[in-house]
mmCIF file of C-alpha atoms and ligand atoms in Angstrom:
data_model
loop_
_atom_site.group_PDB
_atom_site.id
_atom_site.type_symbol
_atom_site.label_atom_id
_atom_site.label_comp_id
_atom_site.label_asym_id
_atom_site.label_seq_id
_atom_site.Cartn_x
_atom_site.Cartn_y
_atom_site.Cartn_z
ATOM 1 C CA MET A 1 -5.818 41.451 -44.950
ATOM 2 C CA ALA A 2 -8.722 41.742 -42.640
ATOM 3 C CA ASN A 3 -6.668 39.957 -39.933
ATOM 4 C CA SER A 4 -3.891 42.259 -40.059
ATOM 5 C CA LEU A 5 -6.353 45.187 -39.907
ATOM 6 C CA HIS A 6 -7.775 43.742 -36.843
ATOM 7 C CA ASP A 7 -4.310 43.320 -35.356
ATOM 8 C CA THR A 8 -3.426 47.087 -35.958
ATOM 9 C CA LYS A 9 -6.667 48.021 -34.248
ATOM 10 C CA ASN A 10 -5.899 45.870 -31.271
ATOM 11 C CA ILE A 11 -2.390 47.291 -31.103
ATOM 12 C CA ALA A 12 -3.692 50.891 -31.298
ATOM 13 C CA VAL A 13 -6.248 50.134 -28.429
ATOM 14 C CA LEU A 14 -3.345 48.748 -26.432
ATOM 15 C CA ILE A 15 -1.320 51.733 -26.840
ATOM 16 C CA VAL A 16 -4.047 54.487 -26.317
ATOM 17 C CA THR A 17 -5.803 52.934 -23.336
ATOM 18 C CA PRO A 18 -2.857 53.193 -20.850
ATOM 19 C CA GLY A 19 -2.370 56.628 -22.097
ATOM 20 C CA ILE A 20 -5.893 57.790 -21.375
ATOM 21 C CA LEU A 21 -5.821 55.918 -17.995
ATOM 22 C CA THR A 22 -2.447 57.736 -17.109
ATOM 23 C CA GLY A 23 -4.068 60.921 -18.132
ATOM 24 C CA ILE A 24 -7.045 60.425 -15.960
ATOM 25 C CA ILE A 25 -4.903 59.256 -13.026
ATOM 26 C CA TYR A 26 -2.759 62.348 -13.408
ATOM 27 C CA ILE A 27 -5.790 64.781 -13.555
ATOM 28 C CA LEU A 28 -7.248 63.099 -10.378
ATOM 29 C CA ARG A 29 -3.986 63.234 -8.511
ATOM 30 C CA GLN A 30 -3.714 67.014 -9.450
ATOM 31 C CA LEU A 31 -7.287 67.381 -8.196
ATOM 32 C CA PHE A 32 -6.662 65.832 -5.025
ATOM 33 C CA ASP A 33 -3.440 67.573 -4.394
ATOM 34 C CA TYR A 34 -5.229 70.846 -4.954
ATOM 35 C CA VAL A 35 -7.896 70.025 -2.448
ATOM 36 C CA ILE A 36 -5.403 68.857 0.091
ATOM 37 C CA ARG A 37 -3.235 72.026 -0.283
ATOM 38 C CA LYS A 38 -6.427 74.066 0.130
ATOM 39 C CA LYS A 39 -7.341 72.272 3.280
ATOM 40 C CA GLU A 40 -3.850 72.680 4.693
ATOM 41 C CA ALA A 41 -3.812 76.504 3.906
ATOM 42 C CA LYS A 42 -7.049 76.712 5.743
ATOM 43 C CA ILE A 43 -5.705 74.835 8.780
ATOM 44 C CA GLU A 44 -2.758 77.169 8.908
ATOM 45 C CA ASP A 45 -5.059 80.113 8.713
ATOM 46 C CA LEU A 46 -7.186 78.867 11.605
ATOM 47 C CA LYS A 47 -4.120 78.122 13.703
ATOM 48 C CA GLY A 48 -2.892 81.761 13.110
ATOM 49 C CA ARG A 49 -6.298 83.080 14.097
ATOM 50 C CA HIS A 50 -6.357 80.970 17.168
ATOM 51 C CA ALA A 51 -3.080 82.289 18.383
ATOM 52 C CA GLU A 52 -4.214 85.951 17.684
ATOM 53 C CA LYS A 53 -7.395 85.280 19.655
ATOM 54 C CA LEU A 54 -5.252 83.840 22.596
ATOM 55 C CA GLU A 55 -3.025 86.932 22.674
ATOM 56 C CA VAL A 56 -6.117 89.232 22.696
ATOM 57 C CA LEU A 57 -7.490 87.354 25.482
ATOM 58 C CA LYS A 58 -4.312 87.346 27.402
ATOM 59 C CA GLU A 59 -4.122 91.163 26.986
ATOM 60 C CA LYS A 60 -7.705 91.570 27.971
ATOM 61 C CA THR A 61 -7.420 89.667 31.259
ATOM 62 C CA ASN A 62 -4.117 91.431 32.034
ATOM 63 C CA PHE A 63 -5.932 94.773 31.412
ATOM 64 C CA ASP A 64 -8.777 93.785 33.757
ATOM 65 C CA ARG A 65 -6.400 92.783 36.424
ATOM 66 C CA THR A 66 -4.422 95.875 36.195
ATOM 67 C CA LYS A 67 -7.427 97.957 36.352
ATOM 68 C CA GLU A 68 -8.544 96.074 39.508
ATOM 69 C CA LEU A 69 -5.220 96.650 41.293
ATOM 70 C CA LEU A 70 -5.285 100.360 40.206
ATOM 71 C CA VAL A 71 -8.813 100.611 41.647
ATOM 72 C CA ARG A 72 -7.916 98.850 44.966
ATOM 73 C CA TYR A 73 -4.567 100.485 45.672
ATOM 74 C CA SER A 74 -4.635 103.970 44.094
ATOM 75 C CA ASN A 75 -5.166 106.755 46.509
ATOM 76 C CA GLY A 76 -6.883 109.023 43.875
ATOM 77 C CA GLU A 77 -10.432 108.841 42.650
ATOM 78 C CA ASP A 78 -12.076 105.426 43.721
ATOM 79 C CA ILE A 79 -14.054 104.083 40.789
ATOM 80 C CA LYS A 80 -16.089 101.879 43.241
ATOM 81 C CA GLU A 81 -16.818 105.079 45.354
ATOM 82 C CA LEU A 82 -18.191 106.799 42.173
ATOM 83 C CA GLU A 83 -20.288 103.797 41.302
ATOM 84 C CA ASN A 84 -21.731 103.899 44.767
ATOM 85 C CA GLU A 85 -22.565 107.538 44.514
ATOM 86 C CA VAL A 86 -24.353 106.779 41.207
ATOM 87 C CA ARG A 87 -26.263 104.076 42.932
ATOM 88 C CA GLN A 88 -27.249 106.334 45.652
ATOM 89 C CA SER A 89 -28.417 109.123 43.523
ATOM 90 C CA GLU A 90 -30.481 106.565 41.627
ATOM 91 C CA LEU A 91 -32.217 105.459 44.900
ATOM 92 C CA ARG A 92 -32.816 109.134 45.776
ATOM 93 C CA LYS A 93 -34.458 109.581 42.508
ATOM 94 C CA GLN A 94 -36.693 106.511 43.050
ATOM 95 C CA GLU A 95 -37.551 107.841 46.588
ATOM 96 C CA MET A 96 -38.633 111.351 45.164
ATOM 97 C CA LEU A 97 -40.734 109.653 42.616
ATOM 98 C CA ARG A 98 -42.528 107.546 45.165
ATOM 99 C CA LYS A 99 -43.174 110.578 47.419
ATOM 100 C CA LEU A 100 -44.452 112.455 44.468
ATOM 101 C CA ALA A 101 -46.872 109.617 43.704
ATOM 102 C CA GLU A 102 -48.019 109.408 47.170
ATOM 103 C CA ASP A 103 -48.742 113.294 47.251
ATOM 104 C CA GLN A 104 -50.862 112.899 44.184
ATOM 105 C CA GLU A 105 -52.902 110.232 45.940
ATOM 106 C CA VAL A 106 -53.282 112.420 49.046
ATOM 107 C CA LYS A 107 -54.277 115.549 47.241
ATOM 108 C CA PRO A 108 -56.435 114.852 44.330
ATOM 109 C CA ARG A 109 -58.352 118.097 44.566
ATOM 110 C CA ASN A 110 -55.032 120.038 43.707
ATOM 111 C CA ARG A 111 -54.761 117.906 40.590
ATOM 112 C CA GLY A 112 -53.893 120.646 38.033
ATOM 113 C CA ALA A 113 -51.158 122.295 40.120
ATOM 114 C CA HIS A 114 -49.993 118.962 41.366
ATOM 115 C CA ASP A 115 -49.431 117.501 37.789
ATOM 116 C CA ARG A 116 -47.229 120.496 37.192
ATOM 117 C CA ASP A 117 -45.458 119.748 40.356
ATOM 118 C CA VAL A 118 -44.948 116.169 39.493
ATOM 119 C CA TYR A 119 -43.763 116.937 35.900
ATOM 120 C CA GLY A 120 -41.321 119.676 37.339
ATOM 121 C CA GLY A 121 -40.146 117.252 39.972
ATOM 122 C CA ILE A 122 -39.506 114.642 37.280
ATOM 123 C CA MET A 123 -37.820 117.243 34.974
ATOM 124 C CA ASN A 124 -35.577 118.322 37.710
ATOM 125 C CA LEU A 125 -34.764 114.723 38.661
ATOM 126 C CA VAL A 126 -33.815 113.968 35.027
ATOM 127 C CA LEU A 127 -31.933 117.065 34.170
ATOM 128 C CA GLY A 128 -30.319 117.830 37.500
ATOM 129 C CA GLU A 129 -30.237 114.979 39.870
ATOM 130 C CA ASP A 130 -27.135 115.845 41.988
ATOM 131 C CA GLU A 131 -28.287 119.343 42.603
ATOM 132 C CA MET A 132 -31.506 118.011 43.978
ATOM 133 C CA GLY A 133 -29.666 116.439 46.987
ATOM 134 C CA PRO A 134 -30.680 117.912 50.259
ATOM 135 C CA ASP A 135 -27.063 118.162 51.336
ATOM 136 C CA ARG A 136 -26.297 120.724 48.566
ATOM 137 C CA ARG A 137 -29.109 123.229 49.356
ATOM 138 C CA TYR A 138 -29.607 125.662 52.024
ATOM 139 C CA ALA A 139 -32.545 125.656 54.485
ATOM 140 C CA LEU A 140 -35.112 128.514 54.373
ATOM 141 C CA ILE A 141 -35.523 129.983 57.820
ATOM 142 C CA CYS A 142 -38.352 132.571 58.326
ATOM 143 C CA GLY A 143 -36.685 135.998 59.182
ATOM 144 C CA ARG A 144 -39.457 136.720 61.715
ATOM 145 C CA CYS A 145 -40.835 133.535 63.437
ATOM 146 C CA LEU A 146 -37.657 131.306 62.611
ATOM 147 C CA GLN A 147 -39.945 128.608 61.218
ATOM 148 C CA HIS A 148 -38.217 126.106 58.917
ATOM 149 C CA ASN A 149 -39.688 126.208 55.492
ATOM 150 C CA GLY A 150 -37.907 123.642 53.499
ATOM 151 C CA LEU A 151 -34.938 124.135 51.147
ATOM 152 C CA ALA A 152 -33.754 126.783 48.865
ATOM 153 C CA PRO A 153 -33.673 125.862 45.087
ATOM 154 C CA PRO A 154 -30.533 124.228 43.961
ATOM 155 C CA GLY A 155 -27.720 126.750 43.718
ATOM 156 C CA GLU A 156 -29.685 129.586 45.413
ATOM 157 C CA ARG A 157 -28.651 131.317 48.634
ATOM 158 C CA PRO A 158 -31.502 131.370 51.151
ATOM 159 C CA GLU A 159 -31.345 135.227 51.407
ATOM 160 C CA ASN A 160 -32.093 135.437 47.697
ATOM 161 C CA VAL A 161 -35.288 133.269 47.617
ATOM 162 C CA LYS A 162 -38.531 135.114 47.890
ATOM 163 C CA TYR A 163 -41.295 133.337 49.711
ATOM 164 C CA ILE A 164 -44.189 133.803 52.192
ATOM 165 C CA CYS A 165 -43.687 132.100 55.519
ATOM 166 C CA PRO A 166 -46.722 129.709 55.850
ATOM 167 C CA ARG A 167 -46.827 130.173 59.549
ATOM 168 C CA CYS A 168 -46.549 133.991 60.170
ATOM 169 C CA GLY A 169 -47.054 135.334 56.598
ATOM 170 C CA PHE A 170 -43.857 137.235 56.438
ATOM 171 C CA VAL A 171 -42.448 137.924 53.015
ATOM 172 C CA ASN A 172 -38.879 136.677 53.079
ATOM 173 C CA GLY A 173 -35.996 137.544 50.503
ATOM 174 C CA LEU A 174 -37.300 141.118 49.760
ATOM 175 C CA THR A 175 -34.275 142.956 51.032
ATOM 176 C CA GLU A 176 -31.920 141.639 48.336
ATOM 177 C CA PRO A 177 -32.427 143.326 44.900
ATOM 178 C CA THR A 178 -30.165 140.711 43.277
ATOM 179 C CA GLY A 179 -32.298 138.106 44.681
ATOM 180 C CA GLN A 180 -35.414 139.601 43.075
ATOM 181 C CA SER A 181 -33.806 139.572 39.469
ATOM 182 C CA VAL A 182 -32.870 135.940 39.999
ATOM 183 C CA LEU A 183 -36.357 135.077 41.087
ATOM 184 C CA THR A 184 -38.144 136.693 38.176
ATOM 185 C CA GLU A 185 -35.890 135.049 35.790
ATOM 186 C CA ARG A 186 -36.084 131.700 37.333
ATOM 187 C CA SER A 187 -37.990 129.004 35.448
ATOM 188 C CA GLU A 188 -41.338 127.776 36.569
ATOM 189 C CA GLY A 189 -39.973 124.454 37.413
ATOM 190 C CA SER A 190 -37.684 125.611 40.131
ATOM 191 C CA GLU A 191 -40.447 127.884 41.575
ATOM 192 C CA VAL A 192 -42.593 124.818 41.659
ATOM 193 C CA GLN A 193 -39.685 123.060 43.472
ATOM 194 C CA ASP A 194 -39.512 125.853 45.941
ATOM 195 C CA SER A 195 -43.086 125.711 46.799
ATOM 196 C CA ARG A 196 -42.901 121.872 46.868
ATOM 197 C CA GLY A 197 -40.249 122.039 49.614
ATOM 198 C CA ALA A 198 -42.690 124.427 51.714
ATOM 199 C CA ILE A 199 -45.484 121.919 51.289
ATOM 200 C CA LEU A 200 -43.316 118.981 52.392
ATOM 201 C CA VAL A 201 -41.971 120.753 55.407
ATOM 202 C CA GLY A 202 -45.547 122.235 56.253
ATOM 203 C CA SER A 203 -47.056 118.920 56.426
ATOM 204 C CA GLN A 204 -44.195 117.310 58.500
ATOM 205 C CA ASN A 205 -43.900 119.912 61.084
ATOM 206 C CA ASP A 206 -46.443 120.338 63.817
ATOM 207 C CA ALA A 207 -47.937 123.375 62.116
ATOM 208 C CA PRO A 208 -51.684 124.225 62.625
ATOM 209 C CA VAL A 209 -54.013 122.626 60.295
ATOM 210 C CA GLU A 210 -55.267 125.878 58.632
ATOM 211 C CA SER A 211 -51.725 126.922 58.126
ATOM 212 C CA SER A 212 -50.692 123.675 56.134
ATOM 213 C CA ALA A 213 -53.905 124.121 54.090
ATOM 214 C CA GLU A 214 -52.755 127.466 53.344
ATOM 215 C CA THR A 215 -49.321 126.257 52.038
ATOM 216 C CA VAL A 216 -51.136 123.757 50.013
ATOM 217 C CA GLU A 217 -53.284 126.433 48.365
ATOM 218 C CA LYS A 218 -50.658 129.195 47.866
ATOM 219 C CA PRO A 219 -48.512 127.755 45.013
ATOM 220 C CA LYS A 220 -51.588 127.459 42.939
ATOM 221 C CA GLY A 221 -52.434 130.961 42.705
ATOM 222 C CA ASN A 222 -50.799 132.435 39.644
ATOM 223 C CA SER A 223 -52.560 135.832 40.063
ATOM 224 C CA LEU A 224 -51.074 135.823 43.717
ATOM 225 C CA ASP A 225 -47.499 135.328 42.276
ATOM 226 C CA ASP A 226 -48.157 138.066 39.838
ATOM 227 C CA SER A 227 -49.423 140.497 42.414
ATOM 228 C CA LEU A 228 -46.485 139.702 44.637
ATOM 229 C CA ASP A 229 -43.980 140.299 41.807
ATOM 230 C CA LYS A 230 -45.733 143.683 41.222
ATOM 231 C CA SER A 231 -45.571 144.659 44.659
ATOM 232 C CA VAL A 232 -41.878 143.623 44.813
ATOM 233 C CA ALA A 233 -41.102 145.684 41.831
ATOM 234 C CA SER A 234 -42.848 148.836 43.339
ATOM 235 C CA THR A 235 -41.085 148.464 46.613
ATOM 236 C CA GLU A 236 -37.422 147.632 45.756
ATOM 237 C CA HIS A 237 -35.813 149.759 48.335
ATOM 238 C CA SER A 238 -38.636 149.750 50.926
ATOM 239 C CA SER A 239 -38.552 149.451 54.620
ATOM 240 C CA ALA A 240 -39.504 146.289 56.592
ATOM 241 C CA ASP A 241 -42.868 148.108 57.704
ATOM 242 C CA LYS A 242 -43.880 148.225 54.038
ATOM 243 C CA GLN A 243 -42.758 144.571 53.630
ATOM 244 C CA ASN A 244 -45.170 143.488 56.319
ATOM 245 C CA GLU A 245 -48.026 145.564 54.688
ATOM 246 C CA ILE A 246 -47.432 143.684 51.421
ATOM 247 C CA ALA A 247 -47.347 140.450 53.344
ATOM 248 C CA THR A 248 -50.654 141.027 55.112
ATOM 249 C CA ALA A 249 -52.130 142.161 51.755
ATOM 250 C CA VAL A 250 -50.937 139.103 49.964
ATOM 251 C CA GLU A 251 -52.195 136.825 52.856
ATOM 252 C CA GLU A 252 -55.695 138.507 52.674
ATOM 253 C CA LYS A 253 -55.648 137.780 48.946
ATOM 254 C CA ALA A 254 -54.595 134.215 49.608
ATOM 255 C CA ASP A 255 -57.386 133.708 52.176
ATOM 256 C CA SER A 256 -60.025 135.085 49.900
ATOM 257 C CA GLU A 257 -58.775 132.838 47.118
ATOM 258 C CA THR A 258 -58.806 129.751 49.488
ATOM 259 C CA ARG A 259 -62.442 130.740 50.529
ATOM 260 C CA SER A 260 -63.627 131.118 46.950
ATOM 261 C CA GLN A 261 -62.078 127.560 46.127
ATOM 262 C CA LYS A 262 -63.992 126.045 48.995
HETATM 263 ZN ZN1 ZN B 301 -42.469 133.129 59.785
#
Protein backbone atom coordinates (compact mmCIF):
# COMPACT_ATOMS: atom_id res chain seq x y z
CA MET A 1 0.00 0.00 0.00
CA ALA A 2 2.77 2.38 0.97
CA ASN A 3 4.75 1.33 -2.04
CA SER A 4 1.96 2.09 -4.45
CA LEU A 5 1.48 5.49 -2.79
CA HIS A 6 5.16 6.19 -3.31
CA ASP A 7 4.85 5.18 -6.94
CA THR A 8 1.94 7.55 -7.60
CA LYS A 9 3.89 10.36 -5.98
CA ASN A 10 6.84 9.66 -8.24
CA ILE A 11 4.61 9.60 -11.26
CA ALA A 12 3.07 12.91 -10.27
CA VAL A 13 6.54 14.45 -9.95
CA LEU A 14 7.52 13.05 -13.33
CA ILE A 15 4.48 14.61 -14.96
CA VAL A 16 4.53 17.97 -13.18
CA THR A 17 8.26 18.78 -13.41
CA PRO A 18 8.49 18.94 -17.24
CA GLY A 19 5.36 21.07 -17.23
CA ILE A 20 6.91 23.55 -14.83
CA LEU A 21 10.16 23.55 -16.77
CA THR A 22 8.32 24.10 -20.03
CA GLY A 23 6.46 26.96 -18.46
CA ILE A 24 9.68 28.54 -17.22
CA ILE A 25 11.32 28.14 -20.61
CA TYR A 26 8.28 29.66 -22.32
CA ILE A 27 8.27 32.63 -20.02
CA LEU A 28 12.00 33.18 -20.46
CA ARG A 29 11.66 33.00 -24.23
CA GLN A 30 8.83 35.51 -24.20
CA LEU A 31 10.94 37.79 -22.06
CA PHE A 32 13.94 37.59 -24.33
CA ASP A 33 11.77 38.07 -27.39
CA TYR A 34 10.32 41.19 -25.84
CA VAL A 35 13.75 42.61 -25.05
CA ILE A 36 15.02 41.80 -28.53
CA ARG A 37 11.98 43.38 -30.19
CA LYS A 38 12.52 46.49 -28.11
CA LYS A 39 16.17 46.73 -29.08
CA GLU A 40 15.28 46.31 -32.74
CA ALA A 41 12.68 49.04 -32.54
CA LYS A 42 15.23 51.32 -30.96
CA ILE A 43 17.72 50.56 -33.72
CA GLU A 44 15.12 51.37 -36.36
CA ASP A 45 14.31 54.63 -34.61
CA LEU A 46 17.97 55.59 -34.43
CA LYS A 47 18.44 54.76 -38.10
CA GLY A 48 15.51 57.00 -38.96
CA ARG A 49 16.91 59.85 -36.92
CA HIS A 50 20.30 59.42 -38.50
CA ALA A 51 18.77 59.75 -41.95
CA GLU A 52 16.88 62.84 -40.87
CA LYS A 53 20.03 64.46 -39.51
CA LEU A 54 21.81 63.74 -42.75
CA GLU A 55 19.02 65.43 -44.70
CA VAL A 56 19.17 68.48 -42.48
CA LEU A 57 22.92 68.71 -42.84
CA LYS A 58 22.66 68.39 -46.61
CA GLU A 59 20.12 71.18 -46.70
CA LYS A 60 22.25 73.38 -44.48
CA THR A 61 25.43 73.02 -46.50
CA ASN A 62 23.45 73.61 -49.66
CA PHE A 63 21.98 76.77 -48.16
CA ASP A 64 25.38 78.06 -47.13
CA ARG A 65 26.83 77.40 -50.55
CA THR A 66 23.91 79.10 -52.26
CA LYS A 67 24.24 82.13 -50.01
CA GLU A 68 27.93 82.37 -50.74
CA LEU A 69 27.24 82.22 -54.48
CA LEU A 70 24.58 84.90 -54.16
CA VAL A 71 26.93 87.16 -52.23
CA ARG A 72 29.72 86.67 -54.70
CA TYR A 73 27.84 87.09 -57.93
CA SER A 74 24.84 89.29 -57.14
CA ASN A 75 25.16 92.87 -58.33
CA GLY A 76 22.80 94.14 -55.64
CA GLU A 77 23.81 94.84 -52.06
CA ASP A 78 27.00 93.07 -51.15
CA ILE A 79 26.72 91.56 -47.70
CA LYS A 80 30.50 91.53 -47.31
CA GLU A 81 30.57 95.25 -48.01
CA LEU A 82 27.95 95.84 -45.34
CA GLU A 83 30.02 93.83 -42.90
CA ASN A 84 33.05 95.96 -43.77
CA GLU A 85 31.05 99.12 -43.15
CA VAL A 86 30.01 97.88 -39.75
CA ARG A 87 33.63 97.06 -38.92
CA GLN A 88 34.80 100.50 -40.00
CA SER A 89 32.18 102.27 -37.90
CA GLU A 90 33.30 100.13 -35.00
CA LEU A 91 36.88 101.29 -35.55
CA ARG A 92 35.74 104.92 -35.74
CA LYS A 93 33.94 104.49 -32.46
CA GLN A 94 37.09 103.16 -30.77
CA GLU A 95 39.13 106.02 -32.24
CA MET A 96 36.68 108.59 -30.88
CA LEU A 97 36.72 106.99 -27.44
CA ARG A 98 40.52 107.03 -27.45
CA LYS A 99 40.54 110.73 -28.40
CA LEU A 100 38.07 111.54 -25.65
CA ALA A 101 40.24 109.72 -23.12
CA GLU A 102 43.33 111.62 -24.30
CA ASP A 103 41.51 114.94 -24.04
CA GLN A 104 40.54 114.08 -20.50
CA GLU A 105 44.20 113.51 -19.63
CA VAL A 106 45.33 116.74 -21.28
CA LYS A 107 42.73 119.02 -19.66
CA PRO A 108 42.09 117.88 -16.11
CA ARG A 109 41.14 121.39 -14.97
CA ASN A 110 38.06 121.32 -17.17
CA ARG A 111 36.93 118.17 -15.46
CA GLY A 112 33.23 118.98 -14.92
CA ALA A 113 32.57 120.25 -18.40
CA HIS A 114 34.75 117.57 -19.85
CA ASP A 115 32.94 114.71 -18.15
CA ARG A 116 29.79 116.04 -19.73
CA ASP A 117 31.60 116.09 -23.07
CA VAL A 118 32.77 112.52 -22.65
CA TYR A 119 29.33 111.25 -21.71
CA GLY A 120 27.71 113.20 -24.50
CA GLY A 121 30.22 111.78 -26.93
CA ILE A 122 29.66 108.26 -25.71
CA MET A 123 25.88 108.69 -25.88
CA ASN A 124 26.17 109.98 -29.42
CA LEU A 125 28.42 107.11 -30.33
CA VAL A 126 26.03 104.57 -28.91
CA LEU A 127 22.81 106.10 -30.22
CA GLY A 128 23.83 107.46 -33.61
CA GLU A 129 27.18 106.20 -34.71
CA ASP A 130 26.67 106.53 -38.44
CA GLU A 131 25.64 110.15 -38.25
CA MET A 132 28.84 110.85 -36.36
CA GLY A 133 30.91 110.17 -39.46
CA PRO A 134 32.76 113.29 -40.63
CA ASP A 135 31.78 112.51 -44.21
CA ARG A 136 28.10 113.12 -43.37
CA ARG A 137 28.48 116.52 -41.71
CA TYR A 138 29.07 120.01 -43.01
CA ALA A 139 32.09 122.12 -42.15
CA LEU A 140 31.55 125.31 -40.16
CA ILE A 141 33.29 128.20 -41.91
CA CYS A 142 33.29 131.58 -40.17
CA GLY A 143 31.35 134.20 -42.13
CA ARG A 144 33.87 136.96 -41.40
CA CYS A 145 37.38 135.49 -41.27
CA LEU A 146 36.70 132.16 -43.09
CA GLN A 147 38.29 130.18 -40.27
CA HIS A 148 37.39 126.48 -40.29
CA ASN A 149 35.60 125.80 -37.01
CA GLY A 150 34.95 122.07 -37.04
CA LEU A 151 31.81 120.29 -38.16
CA ALA A 152 28.12 121.06 -37.87
CA PRO A 153 26.06 118.67 -35.70
CA PRO A 154 24.68 115.66 -37.56
CA GLY A 155 21.79 116.51 -39.87
CA GLU A 156 22.31 120.26 -39.44
CA ARG A 157 23.01 122.75 -42.24
CA PRO A 158 26.04 124.93 -41.45
CA GLU A 159 24.08 128.16 -41.89
CA ASN A 160 21.65 127.01 -39.19
CA VAL A 161 24.33 126.47 -36.54
CA LYS A 162 24.86 129.32 -34.11
CA TYR A 163 28.38 129.61 -32.72
CA ILE A 164 31.06 132.15 -31.93
CA CYS A 165 34.17 132.06 -34.06
CA PRO A 166 37.12 131.43 -31.72
CA ARG A 167 39.43 133.52 -33.91
CA CYS A 168 37.51 136.72 -34.63
CA GLY A 169 34.54 136.44 -32.25
CA PHE A 170 31.93 136.75 -34.99
CA VAL A 171 28.57 135.21 -34.08
CA ASN A 172 27.67 132.88 -36.93
CA GLY A 173 24.25 131.48 -37.76
CA LEU A 174 22.16 134.45 -36.52
CA THR A 175 20.63 135.36 -39.89
CA GLU A 176 18.49 132.22 -40.12
CA PRO A 177 15.36 132.37 -37.90
CA THR A 178 14.62 128.67 -38.48
CA GLY A 179 18.11 127.81 -37.36
CA GLN A 180 17.51 129.55 -34.03
CA SER A 181 14.47 127.51 -33.22
CA VAL A 182 16.36 124.35 -34.11
CA LEU A 183 19.21 125.44 -31.89
CA THR A 184 17.12 126.24 -28.84
CA GLU A 185 15.35 122.92 -29.17
CA ARG A 186 18.52 120.99 -29.64
CA SER A 187 19.58 118.68 -26.86
CA GLU A 188 22.55 119.42 -24.65
CA GLY A 189 24.48 116.47 -26.03
CA SER A 190 24.55 117.82 -29.57
CA GLU A 191 25.54 121.28 -28.31
CA VAL A 192 28.38 119.67 -26.49
CA GLN A 193 29.28 117.91 -29.70
CA ASP A 194 29.23 121.21 -31.50
CA SER A 195 31.57 122.84 -29.04
CA ARG A 196 33.73 119.76 -29.05
CA GLY A 197 34.22 120.08 -32.79
CA ALA A 198 35.37 123.66 -32.27
CA ILE A 199 37.80 122.54 -29.58
CA LEU A 200 39.34 119.85 -31.72
CA VAL A 201 39.82 122.12 -34.69
CA GLY A 202 41.07 124.97 -32.53
CA SER A 203 43.82 122.82 -31.08
CA GLN A 204 44.74 121.34 -34.46
CA ASN A 205 45.01 124.58 -36.40
CA ASP A 206 47.81 127.09 -36.02
CA ALA A 207 45.62 129.45 -34.03
CA PRO A 208 47.13 131.70 -31.35
CA VAL A 209 47.43 130.22 -27.89
CA GLU A 210 44.99 132.59 -26.21
CA SER A 211 42.44 131.87 -28.92
CA SER A 212 42.59 128.13 -28.32
CA ALA A 213 42.36 128.72 -24.58
CA GLU A 214 39.26 130.77 -25.23
CA THR A 215 37.67 127.95 -27.20
CA VAL A 216 38.37 125.64 -24.34
CA GLU A 217 36.72 127.93 -21.84
CA LYS A 218 33.72 128.95 -23.86
CA PRO A 219 31.58 125.79 -23.83
CA LYS A 220 31.82 125.76 -20.06
CA GLY A 221 29.90 128.97 -19.46
CA ASN A 222 26.23 128.15 -19.14
CA SER A 223 25.40 131.74 -18.28
CA LEU A 224 27.19 132.75 -21.45
CA ASP A 225 24.95 130.46 -23.49
CA ASP A 226 21.89 131.85 -21.75
CA SER A 227 22.84 135.43 -22.43
CA LEU A 228 23.58 134.53 -26.02
CA ASP A 229 20.14 132.94 -26.41
CA LYS A 230 18.51 136.01 -24.90
CA SER A 231 20.37 138.34 -27.19
CA VAL A 232 19.44 136.16 -30.12
CA ALA A 233 15.77 136.31 -29.13
CA SER A 234 15.86 140.08 -28.84
CA THR A 235 17.53 140.59 -32.23
CA GLU A 236 15.73 138.17 -34.43
CA HIS A 237 15.61 140.45 -37.46
CA SER A 238 18.60 142.62 -36.71
CA SER A 239 21.34 143.82 -39.01
CA ALA A 240 24.91 142.60 -39.18
CA ASP A 241 26.12 145.62 -37.15
CA LYS A 242 23.97 144.63 -34.27
CA GLN A 243 25.24 141.08 -34.52
CA ASN A 244 28.78 142.32 -34.21
CA GLU A 245 27.82 144.33 -31.13
CA ILE A 246 26.43 141.18 -29.58
CA ALA A 247 29.53 139.30 -30.54
CA THR A 248 31.82 141.79 -28.84
CA ALA A 249 29.63 141.88 -25.74
CA VAL A 250 29.61 138.10 -25.56
CA GLU A 251 33.35 137.96 -26.02
CA GLU A 252 33.92 140.49 -23.24
CA LYS A 253 31.79 138.40 -20.97
CA ALA A 254 33.74 135.27 -21.92
CA ASP A 255 37.03 137.09 -21.27
CA SER A 256 35.95 138.23 -17.82
CA GLU A 257 34.82 134.69 -17.05
CA THR A 258 38.16 133.31 -18.17
CA ARG A 259 39.97 135.81 -15.95
CA SER A 260 37.82 135.00 -12.95
CA GLN A 261 38.51 131.29 -13.44
CA LYS A 262 42.24 131.96 -13.55
ZN1 LIG B 1 35.91 134.29 -37.60
